[in-house]
């Protein structure tokens, strides 16, 4: 091959020591750097991206599997098998930075975000079961109903009290009649609103 830094996807799988489909999986996850036509793999850049995006929590498993493939004892995850020059078993430096224009991907940040939002979802589900959180549509409907009841009650005060207030000369009695009607309107609205959390 003219350019040893360019391989087909199956060749790259074999280069890494995996079966034919592994590099396709890496490509689908966005962990390979492809040539401009998207048909071939840029080897050094892809190896650097694979290293940059691997899950540190699985390094022990990866080392064990690599050792099984190579037929030698597993190297602990804390001791990377790199030569003093920084190259791994031969081809390209694993710590090489990703080429310009490639999207930055931090597995730990992505994993932390996923776990954070999963925890928020679980908390929201729990709080909904405990009736601490309510569906927005239910709350809106209850508020509309409550405001309608309150408005109807308040608008009816003048109609209900006009005859009694017209004949009343005692200011204290007028105040008591108005107070009773307003309290009745507010308590009716409060009862309607209390149904929301049940």
GROMACS .gro file of C-alpha atoms in nm, residues 54-162:
model
  109
   54UNK     CA    1  -1.189   0.536   2.554
   55UNK     CA    2  -1.368   0.469   2.881
   56UNK     CA    3  -1.109   0.467   3.161
   57UNK     CA    4  -1.345   0.255   3.370
   58UNK     CA    5  -1.296  -0.032   3.121
   59UNK     CA    6  -0.917  -0.024   3.091
   60UNK     CA    7  -0.876  -0.337   3.302
   61UNK     CA    8  -1.115  -0.533   3.081
   62UNK     CA    9  -0.946  -0.402   2.766
   63UNK     CA   10  -0.602  -0.503   2.897
   64UNK     CA   11  -0.726  -0.852   2.984
   65UNK     CA   12  -0.881  -0.901   2.640
   66UNK     CA   13  -0.571  -0.768   2.467
   67UNK     CA   14  -0.357  -1.008   2.668
   68UNK     CA   15  -0.582  -1.300   2.578
   69UNK     CA   16  -0.555  -1.209   2.210
   70UNK     CA   17  -0.178  -1.182   2.231
   71UNK     CA   18  -0.143  -1.492   2.453
   72UNK     CA   19   0.047  -1.314   2.734
   73UNK     CA   20  -0.041  -1.203   3.090
   74UNK     CA   21  -0.250  -0.889   3.128
   75UNK     CA   22  -0.070  -0.565   3.205
   76UNK     CA   23  -0.241  -0.370   3.486
   77UNK     CA   24  -0.441  -0.069   3.366
   78UNK     CA   25  -0.225   0.170   3.570
   79UNK     CA   26   0.089   0.067   3.377
   80UNK     CA   27   0.048   0.156   3.010
   81UNK     CA   28   0.249  -0.062   2.772
   82UNK     CA   29   0.426   0.210   2.579
   83UNK     CA   30   0.788   0.240   2.478
   84UNK     CA   31   0.994   0.531   2.612
   85UNK     CA   32   0.930   0.722   2.290
   86UNK     CA   33   0.557   0.715   2.359
   87UNK     CA   34   0.470   0.468   2.082
   88UNK     CA   35   0.271   0.156   2.151
   89UNK     CA   36   0.393  -0.181   2.025
   90UNK     CA   37   0.509  -0.027   1.704
   91UNK     CA   38   0.303   0.205   1.487
   92UNK     CA   39   0.186   0.543   1.610
   93UNK     CA   40   0.211   0.747   1.928
   94UNK     CA   41  -0.108   0.695   2.129
   95UNK     CA   42  -0.089   1.034   2.299
   96UNK     CA   43  -0.087   1.229   1.971
   97UNK     CA   44  -0.339   1.512   1.971
   98UNK     CA   45  -0.642   1.485   1.747
   99UNK     CA   46  -0.598   1.663   1.414
  100UNK     CA   47  -0.746   2.013   1.383
  101UNK     CA   48  -1.115   2.022   1.299
  102UNK     CA   49  -1.199   1.694   1.471
  103UNK     CA   50  -1.471   1.721   1.734
  104UNK     CA   51  -1.344   1.709   2.091
  105UNK     CA   52  -1.497   1.423   2.288
  106UNK     CA   53  -1.445   1.357   2.655
  107UNK     CA   54  -1.591   1.026   2.761
  108UNK     CA   55  -1.592   1.108   3.131
  109UNK     CA   56  -1.775   1.438   3.075
  110UNK     CA   57  -2.034   1.265   2.856
  111UNK     CA   58  -2.079   0.986   3.110
  112UNK     CA   59  -2.113   1.237   3.395
  113UNK     CA   60  -2.381   1.428   3.199
  114UNK     CA   61  -2.571   1.107   3.126
  115UNK     CA   62  -2.562   1.005   3.492
  116UNK     CA   63  -2.661   1.355   3.605
  117UNK     CA   64  -2.969   1.365   3.382
  118UNK     CA   65  -3.063   1.007   3.472
  119UNK     CA   66  -3.053   1.110   3.839
  120UNK     CA   67  -3.270   1.415   3.766
  121UNK     CA   68  -3.521   1.194   3.584
  122UNK     CA   69  -3.532   0.948   3.873
  123UNK     CA   70  -3.578   1.232   4.121
  124UNK     CA   71  -3.861   1.383   3.914
  125UNK     CA   72  -4.035   1.043   3.893
  126UNK     CA   73  -4.002   0.995   4.269
  127UNK     CA   74  -4.131   1.344   4.347
  128UNK     CA   75  -4.424   1.292   4.110
  129UNK     CA   76  -4.514   0.970   4.294
  130UNK     CA   77  -4.495   1.159   4.625
  131UNK     CA   78  -4.726   1.427   4.479
  132UNK     CA   79  -4.454   1.691   4.514
  133UNK     CA   80  -4.451   1.747   4.138
  134UNK     CA   81  -4.760   1.779   3.922
  135UNK     CA   82  -4.819   1.771   3.548
  136UNK     CA   83  -4.819   2.125   3.411
  137UNK     CA   84  -5.136   2.059   3.207
  138UNK     CA   85  -5.324   1.946   3.522
  139UNK     CA   86  -5.210   2.254   3.714
  140UNK     CA   87  -5.314   2.487   3.431
  141UNK     CA   88  -5.658   2.325   3.410
  142UNK     CA   89  -5.707   2.351   3.788
  143UNK     CA   90  -5.600   2.717   3.787
  144UNK     CA   91  -5.841   2.801   3.506
  145UNK     CA   92  -6.123   2.626   3.694
  146UNK     CA   93  -6.034   2.800   4.021
  147UNK     CA   94  -6.014   3.144   3.863
  148UNK     CA   95  -6.350   3.086   3.691
  149UNK     CA   96  -6.511   2.990   4.023
  150UNK     CA   97  -6.353   3.291   4.199
  151UNK     CA   98  -6.458   3.533   3.927
  152UNK     CA   99  -6.816   3.399   3.920
  153UNK     CA  100  -6.841   3.422   4.300
  154UNK     CA  101  -6.706   3.777   4.314
  155UNK     CA  102  -6.922   3.897   4.027
  156UNK     CA  103  -7.229   3.752   4.202
  157UNK     CA  104  -7.170   3.941   4.527
  158UNK     CA  105  -7.330   4.263   4.402
  159UNK     CA  106  -7.636   4.077   4.272
  160UNK     CA  107  -7.681   3.874   4.592
  161UNK     CA  108  -7.619   4.157   4.841
  162UNK     CA  109  -7.777   4.457   4.668
   0.00000   0.00000   0.00000
